[in-house]
Coordinates of C-alpha atoms in Angstrom, one line a residue:
M1 CA -28.7 -75.3 -30.2
D2 CA -27.6 -77.3 -27.0
Y3 CA -25.7 -77.1 -24.3
Q4 CA -22.8 -79.3 -25.8
D5 CA -22.8 -76.8 -28.9
I6 CA -22.4 -73.6 -26.5
R7 CA -19.7 -75.9 -24.4
A8 CA -17.8 -76.4 -27.4
L9 CA -17.6 -72.8 -28.2
C10 CA -15.1 -72.2 -25.2
P11 CA -11.6 -72.3 -25.9
I12 CA -10.0 -74.9 -23.8
G13 CA -6.2 -75.5 -23.9
P14 CA -3.7 -72.5 -23.2
G15 CA -3.1 -70.7 -26.1
R16 CA -6.4 -71.5 -27.7
G17 CA -8.6 -68.6 -29.4
Y18 CA -12.5 -68.4 -30.1
D19 CA -14.5 -68.9 -33.2
W20 CA -16.3 -65.9 -33.7
T21 CA -18.3 -67.5 -36.7
A22 CA -19.2 -70.5 -34.6
C23 CA -20.5 -68.2 -31.6
C24 CA -22.9 -66.3 -33.9
E25 CA -23.9 -69.7 -35.3
V26 CA -24.8 -71.0 -31.8
F27 CA -26.3 -67.7 -30.9
P28 CA -27.6 -65.7 -33.9
R29 CA -28.7 -63.1 -32.1
L30 CA -24.9 -61.9 -31.9
R31 CA -25.0 -60.9 -35.7
A32 CA -27.1 -57.9 -34.8
L33 CA -24.1 -56.6 -32.5
E34 CA -22.4 -55.9 -35.7
T35 CA -24.8 -53.3 -36.8
T36 CA -25.5 -51.7 -33.2
P37 CA -23.7 -48.5 -32.8
Q38 CA -22.2 -47.0 -29.3
S39 CA -21.4 -43.8 -27.7
P40 CA -18.1 -42.7 -29.2
R41 CA -17.4 -41.2 -26.0
Y42 CA -17.4 -44.4 -24.2
H43 CA -17.0 -47.3 -27.2
A44 CA -14.3 -45.2 -29.7
E45 CA -13.9 -48.8 -30.8
G46 CA -17.0 -48.8 -33.1
N47 CA -19.8 -51.2 -33.1
V48 CA -21.0 -54.1 -30.2
G49 CA -19.8 -56.7 -32.1
I50 CA -16.0 -55.2 -32.1
H51 CA -16.4 -54.4 -28.8
T52 CA -17.5 -58.0 -27.4
R53 CA -14.4 -59.2 -29.7
M54 CA -12.2 -57.0 -27.7
V55 CA -13.4 -58.1 -24.4
L56 CA -12.8 -61.5 -25.5
D57 CA -9.4 -60.9 -26.3
A58 CA -9.1 -59.2 -23.0
L59 CA -10.4 -62.0 -21.0
L60 CA -8.5 -65.0 -23.1
A61 CA -5.2 -62.9 -22.3
S62 CA -6.1 -62.3 -18.7
S63 CA -4.2 -64.5 -16.1
E64 CA -7.8 -65.0 -14.2
F65 CA -9.0 -67.0 -17.3
Q66 CA -5.9 -68.7 -18.0
S67 CA -5.6 -70.4 -14.7
A68 CA -9.4 -71.2 -14.9
H69 CA -10.4 -74.8 -15.5
G70 CA -13.6 -76.6 -16.3
E71 CA -16.7 -74.9 -15.6
R72 CA -15.1 -71.8 -14.4
R73 CA -13.5 -71.0 -17.6
E74 CA -17.2 -72.0 -19.4
L75 CA -18.6 -69.4 -17.0
L76 CA -16.2 -66.5 -17.8
F77 CA -16.4 -67.2 -21.3
L78 CA -19.9 -67.0 -21.7
A79 CA -20.6 -64.0 -19.3
A80 CA -18.2 -61.8 -21.6
L81 CA -19.5 -63.2 -25.0
L82 CA -23.2 -62.5 -24.0
H83 CA -22.8 -59.4 -21.8
D84 CA -23.8 -56.9 -24.1
L85 CA -26.5 -59.5 -25.6
C86 CA -29.2 -56.7 -25.6
K87 CA -27.7 -53.6 -26.8
P88 CA -29.5 -53.8 -30.0
E89 CA -33.0 -54.0 -28.4
T90 CA -32.3 -51.3 -25.9
T91 CA -30.4 -48.7 -28.3
V92 CA -31.6 -45.1 -28.1
V93 CA -30.4 -42.4 -30.2
D94 CA -31.0 -38.5 -29.0
T95 CA -32.6 -37.1 -31.9
V96 CA -31.2 -33.2 -31.1
T97 CA -27.6 -34.4 -29.6
G98 CA -27.1 -37.7 -31.6
D99 CA -26.0 -39.5 -28.1
I100 CA -26.3 -43.1 -28.1
G101 CA -27.3 -45.1 -24.9
Q102 CA -28.6 -48.4 -24.3
P103 CA -30.4 -48.2 -21.0
G104 CA -31.3 -51.2 -18.9
H105 CA -29.5 -53.3 -21.3
S106 CA -28.2 -55.3 -18.5
R107 CA -30.8 -56.4 -16.9
R108 CA -32.8 -57.0 -20.0
G109 CA -29.6 -59.2 -20.9
A110 CA -29.7 -61.1 -18.0
V111 CA -33.1 -62.2 -18.7
D112 CA -32.8 -63.0 -22.2
V113 CA -29.6 -65.0 -21.7
R114 CA -31.4 -67.2 -19.0
A115 CA -34.3 -68.1 -21.2
L116 CA -31.5 -68.8 -24.0
L117 CA -29.5 -71.1 -21.9
W118 CA -32.7 -72.9 -20.2
R119 CA -34.1 -73.7 -23.7
A120 CA -30.4 -75.2 -24.7
G121 CA -30.4 -77.3 -21.3
A122 CA -27.3 -75.6 -19.6
P123 CA -27.1 -76.5 -15.6
F124 CA -28.7 -74.4 -13.6
A125 CA -25.7 -73.1 -11.3
L126 CA -23.6 -72.2 -14.6
R127 CA -26.7 -70.6 -16.3
E128 CA -27.5 -68.6 -12.9
A129 CA -23.6 -67.4 -12.5
V130 CA -23.6 -66.4 -16.0
C131 CA -26.9 -64.4 -15.8
R132 CA -26.0 -62.9 -12.5
I133 CA -22.2 -61.7 -14.0
V134 CA -24.2 -60.0 -17.3
A135 CA -27.0 -58.3 -15.2
A136 CA -24.2 -56.8 -12.7
H137 CA -21.1 -56.4 -15.5
Q138 CA -20.9 -52.7 -15.2
V139 CA -21.2 -52.3 -11.2
P140 CA -17.7 -52.4 -10.1
F141 CA -17.0 -49.7 -12.7
F142 CA -19.2 -47.6 -10.6
A143 CA -19.3 -48.7 -7.0
F144 CA -17.3 -45.4 -6.0
D145 CA -20.1 -43.1 -7.4
S146 CA -23.5 -45.1 -7.2
R147 CA -26.5 -43.4 -8.6
R148 CA -28.6 -44.8 -5.9
G149 CA -26.0 -43.4 -2.6
E150 CA -25.4 -46.9 -2.0
T151 CA -21.7 -47.3 -0.4
P152 CA -19.2 -49.6 -2.0
E153 CA -19.0 -51.6 0.7
F154 CA -23.1 -52.3 1.0
I155 CA -22.5 -53.2 -2.8
A156 CA -19.7 -55.8 -2.6
R157 CA -21.4 -57.4 0.5
R158 CA -24.8 -58.0 -1.3
L159 CA -23.0 -58.9 -4.7
S160 CA -21.1 -61.6 -2.7
W161 CA -24.5 -63.2 -1.5
G162 CA -25.5 -63.9 -5.2
V163 CA -22.4 -64.0 -7.3
D164 CA -18.5 -64.9 -7.2
V165 CA -17.2 -61.3 -7.0
H166 CA -13.8 -62.6 -8.0
D167 CA -15.7 -63.9 -11.2
L168 CA -17.5 -60.5 -11.8
V169 CA -14.5 -58.4 -11.6
C170 CA -12.6 -60.6 -14.1
V171 CA -15.2 -60.3 -16.7
A172 CA -15.9 -56.3 -15.7
R173 CA -12.0 -55.5 -16.1
A174 CA -12.3 -57.6 -19.6
D175 CA -15.3 -55.3 -20.6
M176 CA -13.4 -52.2 -19.6
Q177 CA -9.8 -53.3 -21.3
G178 CA -11.9 -54.1 -24.4
R179 CA -12.7 -50.6 -25.6
I180 CA -11.7 -47.3 -26.5
C181 CA -12.6 -44.4 -24.0
V182 CA -11.0 -41.4 -22.3
D183 CA -11.6 -42.6 -19.0
Q184 CA -10.8 -46.2 -19.3
S185 CA -7.7 -45.7 -16.8
A186 CA -9.3 -44.0 -14.3
R187 CA -12.4 -47.2 -14.4
L188 CA -9.8 -49.6 -14.7
D189 CA -8.5 -48.3 -11.3
D190 CA -11.8 -48.2 -10.0
I191 CA -12.3 -51.6 -10.6
A192 CA -9.0 -52.4 -8.8
L193 CA -10.2 -50.5 -5.7
F194 CA -13.5 -52.4 -5.8
E195 CA -11.2 -55.7 -5.7
Q196 CA -9.1 -54.5 -2.9
L197 CA -12.4 -53.7 -0.6
A198 CA -13.8 -56.6 -1.5
R199 CA -10.7 -58.9 -0.1
E200 CA -10.2 -57.0 2.7
D201 CA -14.2 -57.2 3.7
G202 CA -13.8 -61.3 3.3
C203 CA -16.4 -61.2 0.3
W204 CA -13.8 -61.5 -2.9
D205 CA -14.2 -65.7 -3.2
R206 CA -17.0 -66.1 -0.7
P207 CA -20.3 -64.8 0.3
R208 CA -19.8 -62.1 3.2
A209 CA -20.3 -63.5 6.5
S210 CA -23.1 -62.1 8.8
A211 CA -24.4 -63.0 12.4
S212 CA -27.9 -64.4 11.2
A213 CA -29.9 -64.7 8.4
H214 CA -32.0 -62.0 9.7
T215 CA -29.5 -59.5 10.0
R216 CA -27.9 -60.5 6.5
L217 CA -31.7 -59.9 5.3
A218 CA -32.0 -56.5 7.2
Y219 CA -28.9 -55.2 5.8
A220 CA -29.6 -56.3 2.2
R221 CA -32.9 -54.6 2.4
G222 CA -31.1 -51.4 3.3
A223 CA -31.2 -51.5 7.2
A224 CA -28.5 -49.8 8.9
V225 CA -27.7 -52.3 11.1
H226 CA -24.2 -54.2 11.6
L227 CA -23.6 -57.5 9.7
D228 CA -21.7 -58.7 12.5
S229 CA -24.2 -58.3 15.6
P230 CA -27.2 -60.6 15.5
L231 CA -30.6 -58.4 14.8
F232 CA -33.8 -59.4 16.9
Q233 CA -36.2 -60.7 14.8
P234 CA -39.9 -59.8 16.3
P235 CA -42.4 -62.7 16.5
G236 CA -44.5 -63.3 13.1
S237 CA -46.0 -65.8 11.0
A238 CA -43.5 -68.4 9.1
V239 CA -44.1 -68.0 5.2
T240 CA -43.0 -69.9 2.4
V241 CA -43.0 -67.9 -0.7
L242 CA -43.2 -70.2 -3.9
S243 CA -41.7 -68.6 -7.3
G244 CA -41.5 -70.3 -10.6
L245 CA -42.8 -70.3 -14.3
P246 CA -46.2 -71.5 -14.9
A247 CA -46.1 -75.7 -14.5
S248 CA -43.2 -75.8 -12.7
G249 CA -44.6 -77.7 -9.9
K250 CA -45.9 -75.2 -7.5
D251 CA -49.2 -77.1 -6.8
T252 CA -47.4 -80.2 -6.7
W253 CA -44.9 -79.1 -4.3
V254 CA -48.0 -77.6 -2.0
A255 CA -49.6 -80.9 -2.1
R256 CA -46.7 -82.9 -0.9
H257 CA -44.7 -80.4 1.8
A258 CA -47.9 -77.9 3.0
Q259 CA -50.7 -80.2 3.8
G260 CA -52.9 -78.7 6.4
L261 CA -51.5 -75.3 6.0
P262 CA -53.2 -72.3 4.5
V263 CA -52.3 -71.2 0.9
V264 CA -52.5 -68.1 -0.5
S265 CA -53.0 -68.1 -4.2
F266 CA -53.9 -65.9 -7.0
D267 CA -55.0 -68.7 -9.0
D268 CA -57.4 -69.6 -6.4
A269 CA -58.4 -66.4 -5.8
K270 CA -59.4 -65.9 -9.8
A271 CA -60.8 -69.3 -9.3
E272 CA -63.2 -68.0 -6.3
L273 CA -63.8 -64.7 -8.6
G274 CA -64.4 -66.6 -11.6
L275 CA -61.8 -65.1 -13.7
R276 CA -60.1 -66.3 -16.6
H277 CA -55.8 -66.0 -16.8
G278 CA -55.3 -62.1 -17.4
E279 CA -58.8 -60.9 -16.8
N280 CA -59.0 -58.3 -13.8
D281 CA -55.7 -59.6 -11.9
G282 CA -56.1 -56.3 -9.7
M283 CA -59.3 -57.8 -8.3
A284 CA -57.4 -61.5 -7.7
A285 CA -54.4 -60.0 -6.0
H286 CA -56.5 -57.7 -3.9
H287 CA -58.7 -60.9 -2.8
A288 CA -55.3 -62.9 -1.8
V289 CA -53.6 -59.8 -0.3
D290 CA -56.5 -59.7 2.1
K291 CA -56.5 -63.3 2.8
A292 CA -52.7 -63.1 3.4
K293 CA -53.0 -60.1 6.0
A294 CA -55.6 -61.8 8.1
L295 CA -53.3 -64.8 8.4
L296 CA -50.4 -62.5 9.2
R297 CA -52.2 -60.4 11.7
R298 CA -52.7 -63.7 13.8
H299 CA -49.1 -65.0 13.3
E300 CA -50.2 -68.1 11.3
P301 CA -48.0 -70.3 9.0
F302 CA -48.9 -70.2 5.5
V303 CA -47.8 -70.9 2.0
W304 CA -48.1 -67.9 -1.0
N305 CA -48.3 -69.8 -4.0
A306 CA -47.7 -67.7 -6.8
T307 CA -45.3 -67.3 -9.8
H308 CA -43.5 -64.4 -8.4
L309 CA -41.3 -64.3 -11.5
S310 CA -39.8 -60.8 -11.4
D311 CA -38.0 -59.1 -8.9
Q312 CA -41.0 -56.7 -9.0
M313 CA -43.5 -59.3 -8.6
R314 CA -41.7 -60.7 -5.3
S315 CA -40.8 -57.4 -4.0
K316 CA -44.7 -56.7 -3.5
T317 CA -45.2 -59.6 -1.6
L318 CA -42.1 -60.1 0.3
D319 CA -42.7 -56.2 1.2
L320 CA -45.9 -57.0 2.8
L321 CA -44.5 -60.0 4.8
F322 CA -41.6 -58.3 6.3
A323 CA -43.9 -55.2 7.4
Y324 CA -45.4 -57.9 9.4
D325 CA -42.3 -59.6 10.9
A326 CA -42.7 -62.4 8.7
H327 CA -39.8 -65.2 8.6
V328 CA -39.7 -66.3 5.0
T329 CA -38.5 -69.1 3.2
L330 CA -38.5 -68.7 -0.5
V331 CA -38.6 -71.9 -2.3
Y332 CA -37.7 -71.6 -6.4
L333 CA -39.0 -74.5 -8.5
E334 CA -37.9 -75.1 -12.4
V335 CA -38.0 -77.9 -15.2
P336 CA -36.5 -78.1 -18.2
A337 CA -38.2 -76.1 -21.0
A338 CA -39.8 -79.0 -23.1
Q339 CA -41.1 -80.7 -19.8
L340 CA -42.6 -77.1 -18.8
F341 CA -44.4 -76.8 -22.2
Q342 CA -45.7 -80.2 -22.1
R343 CA -46.9 -80.0 -18.7
N344 CA -48.6 -76.9 -19.6
A345 CA -50.4 -78.2 -23.0
K346 CA -52.0 -81.0 -20.8
R347 CA -53.1 -78.7 -18.3
H348 CA -56.8 -77.8 -17.4
T349 CA -55.7 -74.0 -17.8
T350 CA -56.5 -70.7 -19.5
L351 CA -52.9 -69.9 -19.9
R352 CA -51.8 -70.3 -23.6
Q353 CA -48.5 -71.8 -24.7
K354 CA -47.9 -67.8 -26.1
D355 CA -48.4 -66.6 -22.9
L356 CA -46.1 -68.5 -21.1
E357 CA -43.6 -67.5 -23.7
R358 CA -43.9 -63.8 -23.3
M359 CA -43.7 -64.6 -19.4
L360 CA -40.1 -65.6 -20.2
H361 CA -39.3 -62.0 -20.6
R362 CA -39.9 -61.3 -17.3
W363 CA -38.1 -64.0 -15.7
E364 CA -35.8 -63.1 -12.8
V365 CA -34.7 -66.0 -10.6
P366 CA -34.8 -65.4 -6.9
L367 CA -31.3 -63.9 -5.4
P368 CA -30.2 -65.8 -2.1
W369 CA -30.4 -62.6 0.1
E370 CA -34.1 -61.9 -0.8
A371 CA -35.4 -63.9 2.1
H372 CA -34.3 -65.3 5.6
E373 CA -33.6 -68.6 3.2
V374 CA -33.7 -68.9 -0.6
R375 CA -34.1 -72.8 -1.9
Y376 CA -33.7 -73.8 -5.5
E377 CA -35.4 -77.1 -6.2
V378 CA -34.5 -77.8 -9.7
I379 CA -34.8 -80.5 -12.2
E380 CA -32.1 -80.8 -14.9
G381 CA -33.2 -83.5 -17.5
E382 CA -34.0 -86.4 -15.3
V383 CA -31.8 -85.2 -12.3
S384 CA -33.6 -83.0 -9.5
A385 CA -31.0 -81.0 -7.7
R386 CA -31.2 -79.0 -4.7
H387 CA -29.0 -75.5 -4.8
V388 CA -29.0 -73.5 -1.3

């Protein structure tokens, strides 16, 4: 599978349909959807394969898709096609009631879709737009009934800093139309209300404006601040946090851009402690964190060089930095799949290729609101691209 195979799946002209058999040939994991059951309460139409085809039919019939061109049309199609890719792996059946659920399928789906499209050589911006829609495709259904107690305004604003809300709503609406359930009409009304809210708040087809990067960051992290009023930022360290798979070029970045700055590194900590990959990670983390705290107390600038691969891993570092009032620039690095595995094979490292493969299952690219500034430095084929 390569990117050209994927592009060929998307209907181009008006009135053109899609070829489900071809979709399954390019993405073989789609075949498992045909034997994956769903809750009759929410999906009386049947298995996930039936639902996915109904979603695609609804998408192709929509005015949004029919008026879309080029990469946007491709984005919408791929997000709808792959939005439930991980339902087979996440399906659980209650042994007492027989109820069927797929908890966490959206988030896991985004991770798996990322790895598939990366291996295929899909453009970074397109890939991440697809993954962010997959991760959030149910959010417009439930924005007015958040389990976390978040307001719909907060949800729409934070989403807008990572995804085009217009595109997300387009896919979410097709997802709800492409099923048979008792609350379909009510959920479609909720999606329409979410759209109206986003339009009125200025985050429908653009990121919601904020008075400053620090104001946006504090708001996104849950602080009770007003986005249109600049929030004072206390003095603290200027910290660059690196993120990316092993062998993506983090050490090279440090050598080129951070000469003379202190570096906090789990790998360095392991080397200093004489540990191999995977051996007593807690001790290495404690060693690195102690070094970071000492620098933060002195308000010194430094670089934190680690994979920071998942949201959970990054949050531990970022929570510490923000607790010390640091100004954080998050730099995400990426290279093509073939290049990454070739680099890792040649490196003097205890990280085996199969360990690197397993890390892909935790791979979550940073979102733009996670730090004061987030930069994406990505090599796509032979071309280096910077996405801000």
